[in-house]
CSV table of C-alpha atoms in Angstrom, one decimal:
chain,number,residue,atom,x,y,z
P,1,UNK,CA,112.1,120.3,189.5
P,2,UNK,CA,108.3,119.6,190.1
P,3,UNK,CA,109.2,120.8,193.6
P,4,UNK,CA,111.2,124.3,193.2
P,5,UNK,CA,107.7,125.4,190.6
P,6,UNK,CA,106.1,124.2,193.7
P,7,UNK,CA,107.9,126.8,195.9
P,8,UNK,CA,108.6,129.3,193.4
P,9,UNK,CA,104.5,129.4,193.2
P,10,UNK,CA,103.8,129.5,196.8
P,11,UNK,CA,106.7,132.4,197.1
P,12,UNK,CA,105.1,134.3,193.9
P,13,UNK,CA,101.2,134.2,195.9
P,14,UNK,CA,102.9,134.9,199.4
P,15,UNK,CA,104.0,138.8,197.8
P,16,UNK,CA,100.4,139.0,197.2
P,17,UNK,CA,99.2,138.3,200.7
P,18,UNK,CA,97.8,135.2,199.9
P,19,UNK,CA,99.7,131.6,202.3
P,20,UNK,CA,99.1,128.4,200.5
P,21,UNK,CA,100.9,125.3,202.2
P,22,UNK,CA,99.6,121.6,202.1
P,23,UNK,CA,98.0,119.5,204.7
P,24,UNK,CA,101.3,118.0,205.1
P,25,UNK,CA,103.3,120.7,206.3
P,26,UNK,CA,100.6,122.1,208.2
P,27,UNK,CA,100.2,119.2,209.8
P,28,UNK,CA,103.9,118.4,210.3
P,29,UNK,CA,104.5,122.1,211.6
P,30,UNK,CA,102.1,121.8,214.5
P,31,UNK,CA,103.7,118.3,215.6
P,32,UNK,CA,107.2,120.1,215.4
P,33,UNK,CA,106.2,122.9,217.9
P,34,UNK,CA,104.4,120.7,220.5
P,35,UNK,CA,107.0,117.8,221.3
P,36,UNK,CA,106.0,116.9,224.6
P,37,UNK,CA,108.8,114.8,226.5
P,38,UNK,CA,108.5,112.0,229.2
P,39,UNK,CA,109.5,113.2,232.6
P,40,UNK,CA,112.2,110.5,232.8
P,41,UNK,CA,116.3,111.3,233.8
P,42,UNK,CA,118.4,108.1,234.8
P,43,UNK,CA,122.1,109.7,236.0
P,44,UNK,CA,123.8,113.2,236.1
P,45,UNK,CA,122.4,113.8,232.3
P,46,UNK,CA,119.1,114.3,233.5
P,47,UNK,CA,120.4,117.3,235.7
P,48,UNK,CA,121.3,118.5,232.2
P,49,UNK,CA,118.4,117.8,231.0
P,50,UNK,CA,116.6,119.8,233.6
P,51,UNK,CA,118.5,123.3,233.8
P,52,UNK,CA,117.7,123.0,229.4
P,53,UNK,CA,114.1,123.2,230.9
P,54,UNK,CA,114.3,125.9,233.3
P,55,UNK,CA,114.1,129.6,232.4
P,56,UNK,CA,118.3,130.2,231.3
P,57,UNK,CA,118.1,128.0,228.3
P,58,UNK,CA,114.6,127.8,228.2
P,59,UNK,CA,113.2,124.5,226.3
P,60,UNK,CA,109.6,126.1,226.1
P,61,UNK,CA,111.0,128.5,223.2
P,62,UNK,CA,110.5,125.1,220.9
P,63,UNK,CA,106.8,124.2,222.5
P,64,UNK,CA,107.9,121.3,224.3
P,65,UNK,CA,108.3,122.7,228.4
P,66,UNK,CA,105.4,120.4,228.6
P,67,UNK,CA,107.6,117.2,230.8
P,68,UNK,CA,104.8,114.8,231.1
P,69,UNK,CA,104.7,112.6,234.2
P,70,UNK,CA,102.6,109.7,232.0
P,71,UNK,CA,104.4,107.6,228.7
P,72,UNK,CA,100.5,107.8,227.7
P,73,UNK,CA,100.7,111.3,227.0
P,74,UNK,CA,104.6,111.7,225.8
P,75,UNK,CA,105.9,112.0,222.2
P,76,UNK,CA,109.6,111.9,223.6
P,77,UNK,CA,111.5,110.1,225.4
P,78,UNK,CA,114.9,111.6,226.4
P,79,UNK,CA,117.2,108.6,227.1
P,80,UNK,CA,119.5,110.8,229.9
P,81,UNK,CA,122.0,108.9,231.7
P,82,UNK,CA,123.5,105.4,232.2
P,83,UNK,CA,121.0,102.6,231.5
P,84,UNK,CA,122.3,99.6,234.1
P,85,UNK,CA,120.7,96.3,232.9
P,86,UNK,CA,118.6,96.2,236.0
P,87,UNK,CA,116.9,99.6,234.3
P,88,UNK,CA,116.5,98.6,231.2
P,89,UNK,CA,113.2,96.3,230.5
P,90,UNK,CA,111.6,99.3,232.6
P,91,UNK,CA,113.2,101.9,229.9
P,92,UNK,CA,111.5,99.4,227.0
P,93,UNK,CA,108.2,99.1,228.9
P,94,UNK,CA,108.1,102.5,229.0
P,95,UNK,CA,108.7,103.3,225.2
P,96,UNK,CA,106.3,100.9,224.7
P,97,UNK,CA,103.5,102.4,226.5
P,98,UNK,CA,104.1,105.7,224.8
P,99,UNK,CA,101.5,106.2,221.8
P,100,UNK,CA,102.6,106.7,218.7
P,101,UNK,CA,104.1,108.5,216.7
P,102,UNK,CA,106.7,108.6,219.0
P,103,UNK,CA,110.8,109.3,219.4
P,104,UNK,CA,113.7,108.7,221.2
P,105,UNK,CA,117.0,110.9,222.0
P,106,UNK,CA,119.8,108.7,223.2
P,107,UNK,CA,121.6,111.8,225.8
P,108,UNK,CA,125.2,111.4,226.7
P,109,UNK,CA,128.4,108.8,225.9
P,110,UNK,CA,125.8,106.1,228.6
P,111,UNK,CA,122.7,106.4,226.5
P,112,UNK,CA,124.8,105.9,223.3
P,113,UNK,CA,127.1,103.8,224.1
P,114,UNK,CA,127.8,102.7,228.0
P,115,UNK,CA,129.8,105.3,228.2
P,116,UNK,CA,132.9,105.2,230.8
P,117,UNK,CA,130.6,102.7,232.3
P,118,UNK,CA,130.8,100.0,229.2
P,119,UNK,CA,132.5,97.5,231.3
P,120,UNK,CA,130.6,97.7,234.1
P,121,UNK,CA,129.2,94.4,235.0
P,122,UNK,CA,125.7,95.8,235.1
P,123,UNK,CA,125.6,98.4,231.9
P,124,UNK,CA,123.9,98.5,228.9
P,125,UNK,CA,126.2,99.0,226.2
P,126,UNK,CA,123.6,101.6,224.5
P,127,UNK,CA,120.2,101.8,224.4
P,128,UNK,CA,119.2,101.4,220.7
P,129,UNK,CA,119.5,97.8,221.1
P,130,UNK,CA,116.6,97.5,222.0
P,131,UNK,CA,114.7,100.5,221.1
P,132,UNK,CA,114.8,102.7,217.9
P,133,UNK,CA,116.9,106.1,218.5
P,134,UNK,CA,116.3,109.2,216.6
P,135,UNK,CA,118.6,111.2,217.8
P,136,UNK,CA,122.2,110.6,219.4
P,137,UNK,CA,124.0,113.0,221.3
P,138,UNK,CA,127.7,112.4,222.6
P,139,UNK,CA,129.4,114.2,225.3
P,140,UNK,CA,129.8,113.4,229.0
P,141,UNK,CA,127.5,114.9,230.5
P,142,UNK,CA,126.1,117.0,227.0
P,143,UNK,CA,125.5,120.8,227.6
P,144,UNK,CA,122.3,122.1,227.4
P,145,UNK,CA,122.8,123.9,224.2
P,146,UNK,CA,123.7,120.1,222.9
P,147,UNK,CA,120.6,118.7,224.0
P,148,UNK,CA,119.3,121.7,222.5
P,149,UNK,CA,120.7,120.9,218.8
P,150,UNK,CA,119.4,117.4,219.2
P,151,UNK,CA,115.8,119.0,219.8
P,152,UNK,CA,116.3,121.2,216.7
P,153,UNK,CA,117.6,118.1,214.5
P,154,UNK,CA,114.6,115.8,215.7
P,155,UNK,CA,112.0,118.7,214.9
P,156,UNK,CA,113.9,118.9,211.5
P,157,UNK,CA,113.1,115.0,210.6
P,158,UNK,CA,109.7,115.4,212.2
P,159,UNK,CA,109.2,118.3,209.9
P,160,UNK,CA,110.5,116.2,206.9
P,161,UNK,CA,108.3,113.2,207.2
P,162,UNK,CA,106.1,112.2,204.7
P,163,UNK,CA,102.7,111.4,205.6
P,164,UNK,CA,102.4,109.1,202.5
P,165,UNK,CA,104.5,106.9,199.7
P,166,UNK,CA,107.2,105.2,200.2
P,167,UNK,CA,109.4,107.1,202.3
P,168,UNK,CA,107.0,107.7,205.2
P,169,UNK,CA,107.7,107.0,208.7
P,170,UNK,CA,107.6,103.2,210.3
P,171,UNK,CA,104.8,104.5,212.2
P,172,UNK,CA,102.9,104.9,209.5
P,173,UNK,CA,103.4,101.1,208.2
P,174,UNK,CA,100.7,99.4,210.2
P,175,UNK,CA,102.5,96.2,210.0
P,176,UNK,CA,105.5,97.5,211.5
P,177,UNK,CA,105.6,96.9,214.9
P,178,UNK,CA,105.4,100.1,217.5
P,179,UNK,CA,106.7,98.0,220.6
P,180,UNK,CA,109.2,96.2,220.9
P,181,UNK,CA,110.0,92.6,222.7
P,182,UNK,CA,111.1,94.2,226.4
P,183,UNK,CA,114.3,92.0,227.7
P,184,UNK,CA,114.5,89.0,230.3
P,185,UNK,CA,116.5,89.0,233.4
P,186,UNK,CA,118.9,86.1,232.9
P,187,UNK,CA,121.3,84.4,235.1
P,188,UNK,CA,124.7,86.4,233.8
P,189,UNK,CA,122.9,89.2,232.2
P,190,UNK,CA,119.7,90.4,229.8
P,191,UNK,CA,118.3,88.2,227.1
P,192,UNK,CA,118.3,88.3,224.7
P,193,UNK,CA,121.4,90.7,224.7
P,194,UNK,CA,119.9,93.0,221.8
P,195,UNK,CA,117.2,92.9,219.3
P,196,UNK,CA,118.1,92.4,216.0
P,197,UNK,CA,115.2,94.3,214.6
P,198,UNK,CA,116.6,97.4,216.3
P,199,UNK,CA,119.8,97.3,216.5
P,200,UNK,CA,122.1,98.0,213.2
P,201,UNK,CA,125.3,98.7,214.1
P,202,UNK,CA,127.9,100.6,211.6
P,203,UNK,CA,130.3,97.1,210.6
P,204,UNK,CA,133.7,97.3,209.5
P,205,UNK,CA,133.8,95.7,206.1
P,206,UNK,CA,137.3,94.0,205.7
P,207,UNK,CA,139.4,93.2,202.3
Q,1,UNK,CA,136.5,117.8,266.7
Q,2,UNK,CA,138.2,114.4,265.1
Q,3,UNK,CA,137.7,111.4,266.0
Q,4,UNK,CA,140.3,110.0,268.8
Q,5,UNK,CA,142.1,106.9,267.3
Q,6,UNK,CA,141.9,103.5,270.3
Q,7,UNK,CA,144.5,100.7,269.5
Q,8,UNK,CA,143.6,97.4,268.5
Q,9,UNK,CA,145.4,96.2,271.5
Q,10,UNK,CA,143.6,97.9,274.1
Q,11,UNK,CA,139.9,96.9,272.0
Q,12,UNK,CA,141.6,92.8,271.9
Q,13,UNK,CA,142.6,92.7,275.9
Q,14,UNK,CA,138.8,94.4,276.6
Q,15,UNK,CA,137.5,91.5,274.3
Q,16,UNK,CA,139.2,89.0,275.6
Q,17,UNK,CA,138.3,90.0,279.5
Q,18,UNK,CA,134.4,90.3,278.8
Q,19,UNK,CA,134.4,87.6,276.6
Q,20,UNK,CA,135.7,84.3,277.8
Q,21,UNK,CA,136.8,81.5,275.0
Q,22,UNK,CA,136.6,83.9,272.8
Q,23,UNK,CA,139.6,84.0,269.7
Q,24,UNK,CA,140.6,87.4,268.8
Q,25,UNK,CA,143.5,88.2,266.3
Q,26,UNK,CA,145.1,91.3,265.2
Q,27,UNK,CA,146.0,91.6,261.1
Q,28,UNK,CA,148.7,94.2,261.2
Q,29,UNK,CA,148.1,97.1,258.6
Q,30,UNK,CA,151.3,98.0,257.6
Q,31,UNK,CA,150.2,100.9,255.4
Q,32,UNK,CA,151.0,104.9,257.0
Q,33,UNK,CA,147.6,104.5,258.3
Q,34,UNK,CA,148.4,101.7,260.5
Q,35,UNK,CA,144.4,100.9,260.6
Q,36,UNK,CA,144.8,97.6,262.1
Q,37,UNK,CA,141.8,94.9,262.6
Q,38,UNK,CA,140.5,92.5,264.7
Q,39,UNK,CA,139.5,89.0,263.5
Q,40,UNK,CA,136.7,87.7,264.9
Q,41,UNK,CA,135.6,84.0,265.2
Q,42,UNK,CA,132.4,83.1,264.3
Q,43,UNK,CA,131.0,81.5,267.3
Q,44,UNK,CA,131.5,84.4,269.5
Q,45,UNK,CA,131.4,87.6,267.2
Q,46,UNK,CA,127.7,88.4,267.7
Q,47,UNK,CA,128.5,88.6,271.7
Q,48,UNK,CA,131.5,90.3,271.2
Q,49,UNK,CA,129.4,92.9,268.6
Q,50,UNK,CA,127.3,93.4,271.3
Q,51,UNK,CA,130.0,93.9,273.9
Q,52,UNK,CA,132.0,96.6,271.7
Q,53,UNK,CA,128.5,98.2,271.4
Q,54,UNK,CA,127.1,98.1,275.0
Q,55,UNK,CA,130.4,99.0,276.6
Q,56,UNK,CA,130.8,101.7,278.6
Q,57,UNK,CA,133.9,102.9,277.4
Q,58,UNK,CA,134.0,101.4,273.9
Q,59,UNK,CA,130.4,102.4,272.9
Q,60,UNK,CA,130.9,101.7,269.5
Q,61,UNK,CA,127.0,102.3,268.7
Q,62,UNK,CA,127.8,103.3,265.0
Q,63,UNK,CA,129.1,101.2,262.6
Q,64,UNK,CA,129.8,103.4,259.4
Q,65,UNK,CA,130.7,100.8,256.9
Q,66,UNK,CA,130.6,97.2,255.9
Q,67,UNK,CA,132.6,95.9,252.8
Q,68,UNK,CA,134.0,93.0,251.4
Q,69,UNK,CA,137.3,91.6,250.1
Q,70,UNK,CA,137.9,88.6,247.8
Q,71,UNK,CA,141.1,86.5,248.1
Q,72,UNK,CA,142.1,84.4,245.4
Q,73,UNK,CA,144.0,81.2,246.2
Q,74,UNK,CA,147.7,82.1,245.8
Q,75,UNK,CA,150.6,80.3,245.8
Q,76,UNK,CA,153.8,81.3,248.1
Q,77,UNK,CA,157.2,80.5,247.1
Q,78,UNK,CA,159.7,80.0,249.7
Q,79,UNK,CA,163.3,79.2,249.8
Q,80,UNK,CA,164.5,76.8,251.9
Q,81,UNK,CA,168.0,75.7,252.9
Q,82,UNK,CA,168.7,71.9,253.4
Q,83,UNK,CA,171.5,69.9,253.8
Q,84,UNK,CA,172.4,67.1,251.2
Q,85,UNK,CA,175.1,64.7,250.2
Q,86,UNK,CA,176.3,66.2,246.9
Q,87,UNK,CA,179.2,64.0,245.1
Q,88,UNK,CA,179.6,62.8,248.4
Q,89,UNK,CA,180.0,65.9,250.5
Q,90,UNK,CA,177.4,67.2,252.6
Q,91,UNK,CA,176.7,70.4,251.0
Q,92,UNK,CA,174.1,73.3,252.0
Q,93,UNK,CA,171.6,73.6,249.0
Q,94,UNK,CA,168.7,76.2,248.8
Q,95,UNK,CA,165.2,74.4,247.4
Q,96,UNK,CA,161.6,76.3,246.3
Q,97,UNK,CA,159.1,75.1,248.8
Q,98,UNK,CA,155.3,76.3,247.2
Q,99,UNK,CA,152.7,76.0,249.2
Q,100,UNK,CA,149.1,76.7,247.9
Q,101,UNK,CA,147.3,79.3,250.7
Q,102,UNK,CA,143.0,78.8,250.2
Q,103,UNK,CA,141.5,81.7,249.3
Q,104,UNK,CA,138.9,83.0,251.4
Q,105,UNK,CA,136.3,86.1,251.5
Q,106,UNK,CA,136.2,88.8,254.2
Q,107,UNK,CA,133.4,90.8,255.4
Q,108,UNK,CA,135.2,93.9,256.9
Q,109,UNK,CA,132.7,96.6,259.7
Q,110,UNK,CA,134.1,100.1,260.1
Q,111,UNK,CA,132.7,100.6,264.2
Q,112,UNK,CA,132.6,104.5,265.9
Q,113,UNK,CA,131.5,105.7,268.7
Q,114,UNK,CA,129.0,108.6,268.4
Q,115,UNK,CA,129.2,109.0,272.1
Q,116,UNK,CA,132.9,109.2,273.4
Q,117,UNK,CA,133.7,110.4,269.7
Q,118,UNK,CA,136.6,107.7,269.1
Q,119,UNK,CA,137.0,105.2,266.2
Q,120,UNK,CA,137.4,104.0,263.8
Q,121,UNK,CA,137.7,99.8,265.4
Q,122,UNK,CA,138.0,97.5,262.2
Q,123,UNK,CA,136.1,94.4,262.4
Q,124,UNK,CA,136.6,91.5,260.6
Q,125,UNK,CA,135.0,88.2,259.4
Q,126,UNK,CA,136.7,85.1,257.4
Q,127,UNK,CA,134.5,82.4,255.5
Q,128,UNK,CA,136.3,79.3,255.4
Q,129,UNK,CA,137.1,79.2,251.7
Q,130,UNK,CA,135.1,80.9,248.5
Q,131,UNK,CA,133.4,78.3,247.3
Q,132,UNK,CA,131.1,75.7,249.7
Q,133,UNK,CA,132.0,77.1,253.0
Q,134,UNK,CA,130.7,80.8,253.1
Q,135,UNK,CA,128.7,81.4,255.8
Q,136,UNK,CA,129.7,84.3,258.6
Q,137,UNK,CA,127.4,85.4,261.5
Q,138,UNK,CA,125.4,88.7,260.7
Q,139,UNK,CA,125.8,91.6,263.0
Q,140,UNK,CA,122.7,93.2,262.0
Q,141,UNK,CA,120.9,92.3,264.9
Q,142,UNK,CA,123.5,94.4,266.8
Q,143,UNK,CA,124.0,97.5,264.6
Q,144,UNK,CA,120.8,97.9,262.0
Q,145,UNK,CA,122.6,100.2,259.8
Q,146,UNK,CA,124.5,97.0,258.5
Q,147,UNK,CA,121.4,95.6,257.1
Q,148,UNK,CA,122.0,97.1,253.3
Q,149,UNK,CA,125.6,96.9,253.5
Q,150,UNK,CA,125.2,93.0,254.2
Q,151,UNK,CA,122.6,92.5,251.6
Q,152,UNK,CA,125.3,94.4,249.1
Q,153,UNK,CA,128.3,91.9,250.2
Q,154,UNK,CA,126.0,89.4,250.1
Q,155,UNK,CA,125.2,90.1,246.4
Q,156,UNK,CA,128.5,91.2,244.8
Q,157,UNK,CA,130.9,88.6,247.0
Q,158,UNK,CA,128.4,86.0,247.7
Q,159,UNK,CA,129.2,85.8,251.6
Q,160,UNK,CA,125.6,84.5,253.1
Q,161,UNK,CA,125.5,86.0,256.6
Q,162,UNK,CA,123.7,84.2,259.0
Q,163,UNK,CA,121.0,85.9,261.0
Q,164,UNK,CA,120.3,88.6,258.5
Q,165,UNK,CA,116.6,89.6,258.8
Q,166,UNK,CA,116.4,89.8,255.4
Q,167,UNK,CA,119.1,88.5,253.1
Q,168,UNK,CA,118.5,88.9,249.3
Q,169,UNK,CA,119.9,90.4,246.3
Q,170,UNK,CA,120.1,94.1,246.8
Q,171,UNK,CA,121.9,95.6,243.5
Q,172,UNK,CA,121.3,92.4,240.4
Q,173,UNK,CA,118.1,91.2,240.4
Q,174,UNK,CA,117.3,87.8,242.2
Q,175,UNK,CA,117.6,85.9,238.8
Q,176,UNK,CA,121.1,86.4,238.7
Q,177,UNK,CA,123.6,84.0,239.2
Q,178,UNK,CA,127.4,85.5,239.9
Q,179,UNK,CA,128.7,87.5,242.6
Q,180,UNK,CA,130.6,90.7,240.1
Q,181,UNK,CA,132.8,91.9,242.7
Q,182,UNK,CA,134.7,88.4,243.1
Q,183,UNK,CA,138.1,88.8,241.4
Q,184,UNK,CA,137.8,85.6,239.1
Q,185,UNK,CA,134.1,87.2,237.6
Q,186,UNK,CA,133.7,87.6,234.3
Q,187,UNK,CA,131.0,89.6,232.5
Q,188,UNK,CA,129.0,88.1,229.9
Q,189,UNK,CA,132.3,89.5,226.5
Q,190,UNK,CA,128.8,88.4,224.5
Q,191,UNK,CA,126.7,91.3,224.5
Q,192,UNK,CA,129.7,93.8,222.9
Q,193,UNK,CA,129.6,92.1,219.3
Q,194,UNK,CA,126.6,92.1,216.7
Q,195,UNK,CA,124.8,89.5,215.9
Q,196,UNK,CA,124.5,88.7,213.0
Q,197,UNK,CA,121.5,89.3,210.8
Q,198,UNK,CA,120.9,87.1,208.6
Q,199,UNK,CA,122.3,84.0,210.5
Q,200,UNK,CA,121.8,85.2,214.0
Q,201,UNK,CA,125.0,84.2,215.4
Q,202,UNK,CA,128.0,86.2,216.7
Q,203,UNK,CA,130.3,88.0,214.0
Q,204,UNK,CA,134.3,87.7,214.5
């Protein structure tokens, strides 16, 4: 209630030229427009990925053209293609290095899940188990229009986060870790297999 | 232009006239392509690599391919017809002979010839079983371009060739233990449930 009076307020000044907003917004809209992604493609996705880039679909249009070749200086990291289990502690180093606050679009049926690849002997069965995803997108390989819509849904939560109280983002718990353990090479496959922290499954509650 | 086909035949009597002690046996492919190969022993399969290379009218100085196979042990079932006393007459009766054949693992070389633009000549290398007694000569030092495709067979079928310049894991990291192409492999079924989280072990 407290928040339509709010709006209805801000609405009322705006007819008489004057823009109020809060520090929040403000500060929420400028994050939302400069999103810069890692330069980082793993399988035919990436090709995707790339030709959403270039000038026919056009990824500047949203502030985020900027594809940069360091995890230092990348707020995104697009998750585009199969992840084999000999990729995968590289894929967490690299989230890790990445300052935060920092997100993660999980690209294609691979990314999400292993894709047609799931029973391959050397595929990860999804990346979020072992970092967090914001954003999933299926499809094999997804259009750029797709990859698209995932961009406008992750500027919609970044625009949505609070910067304080309860709900804010984990980045902004300072006990919450921003890395996360990267896996071991084992003698039949990683280990461990996922982190628990991460990984939260939908489970099928029988009875 | 495509590439001329050269029987096995004419490639075996070659070996065997350049080569002297040397064992060389044709495996019939009975498929429309009628691709057959020649086994090689061990003992004499770099000089006869070197011979089909060298040649001057082989010239096989391109070989496009190497692969493996697995073979499980199998068991054969045979009939066979004996003669015994039945109620006192000697009576014809038909018994199931099975006989267990070892498995074994073959490294297979696809061989052209850039020069007289003929091939392809199937090559082919038999460890004694799959388990202790692995070991093949490599042909690397004969034809480079099989270093990779070595290193691969050597990490997906676990044949160790000897000779190899350079033989380690290629693909799975050098940690890993199993070979995944070998027919009895099983991946890890571990990593598709969820642990659990409060207990940490696998539900179902």
């Amino acid at each position: 209630m407290e928040q339509d009076e709010t709006e209805a307020l801000k609405a009322e000044l705006r007819k008489h030229g004057i823009l109020t907003t809060t520090f929040e917004e403000l500060y929420n809209w400028g994050r939302k427009n400069s999103v810069w992604p890692l330069t980082f493609g793993l399988a035919c996705c990436a090709i995707e990925m790339i030709a959403t880039t270039m000038a026919r679909y056009d990824l500047a249009r949203f502030g985020a053209e900027v594809f940069r070749a360091s995890p230092r200086q990348a707020d995104l990291i697009i998750v585009s293609g199969t992840v084999t289990k000999k990729m995968a502690p590289q894929v967490v180093r690299l989230y890790n290095q990445m300052p935060e606050p920092k997100y993660v679009i999980a690209m294609g049926a691979c990314a999400i899940s292993g894709g047609p690849f799931r029973d391959g002997y050397n595929v990860l069965k999804g990346i979020d188990r072992y970092i967090p995803v914001d954003v999933h997108i299926p499809g094999c390989p997804p259009r750029p229009e797709a990859l698209i819509d995932a961009f406008m849904t992750l500027q919609k939560k970044i625009s949505e986060q609070q910067l304080t109280g309860e709900g804010r983002p984990r980045h902004l718990y300072a006990e919450l870790p921003s890395e996360f353990k990267v896996p071991d090479y084992g003698e039949h496959g990683l280990e461990p297999t996922e982190n628990a922290e991460v990984w939260n499954p939908l489970k099928v509650i029988q009875g | 232009m495509t590439a001329q086909t050269i029987s096995a035949e004419q490639v075996k009597a070659a070996i065997e006239a350049a080569v002297p002690g040397c064992r060389v046996e044709i495996l019939q492919n009975g498929s429309p392509s009628a691709q057959h190969s020649l086994v090689l022993d061990h003992k004499h399969a770099t000089e006869i690599a070197r011979f089909l290379r060298d040649d001057v009218e082989l010239r096989l100085d391109y070989c496009s391919n190497v692969t493996g196979v697995d073979w499980l042990d199998t068991e054969v079932s045979e009939k066979v017809k004996t003669k015994k006393l039945v109620d006192g007459v000697e009576t014809e009766v038909e018994e199931v002979k099975k006989t267990t054949v070892p498995g074994r693992l073959e490294a297979v070389y696809h061989l052209f010839s850039m020069e007289k633009k003929h091939g392809p000549v199937i090559v082919l290398l038999r460890t004694g079983n799959r388990t202790d007694d692995v070991r093949v000569p490599s042909l690397t030092p004969v034809w480079r371009s099989a270093e990779f495709q070595e290193r691969e067979v050597f990490d997906l079928y676990g044949i160790v060739f000897e000779g190899h310049p350079d033989l380690r894991r290629i693909l799975m990291w050098d940690e890993f233990a199993d070979h995944p192409m070998r027919k009895d492999y099983v991946p890890p079924a571990d990593d598709d449930e969820p642990l659990h989280a409060a207990t940490g072990e696998r539900e179902r």
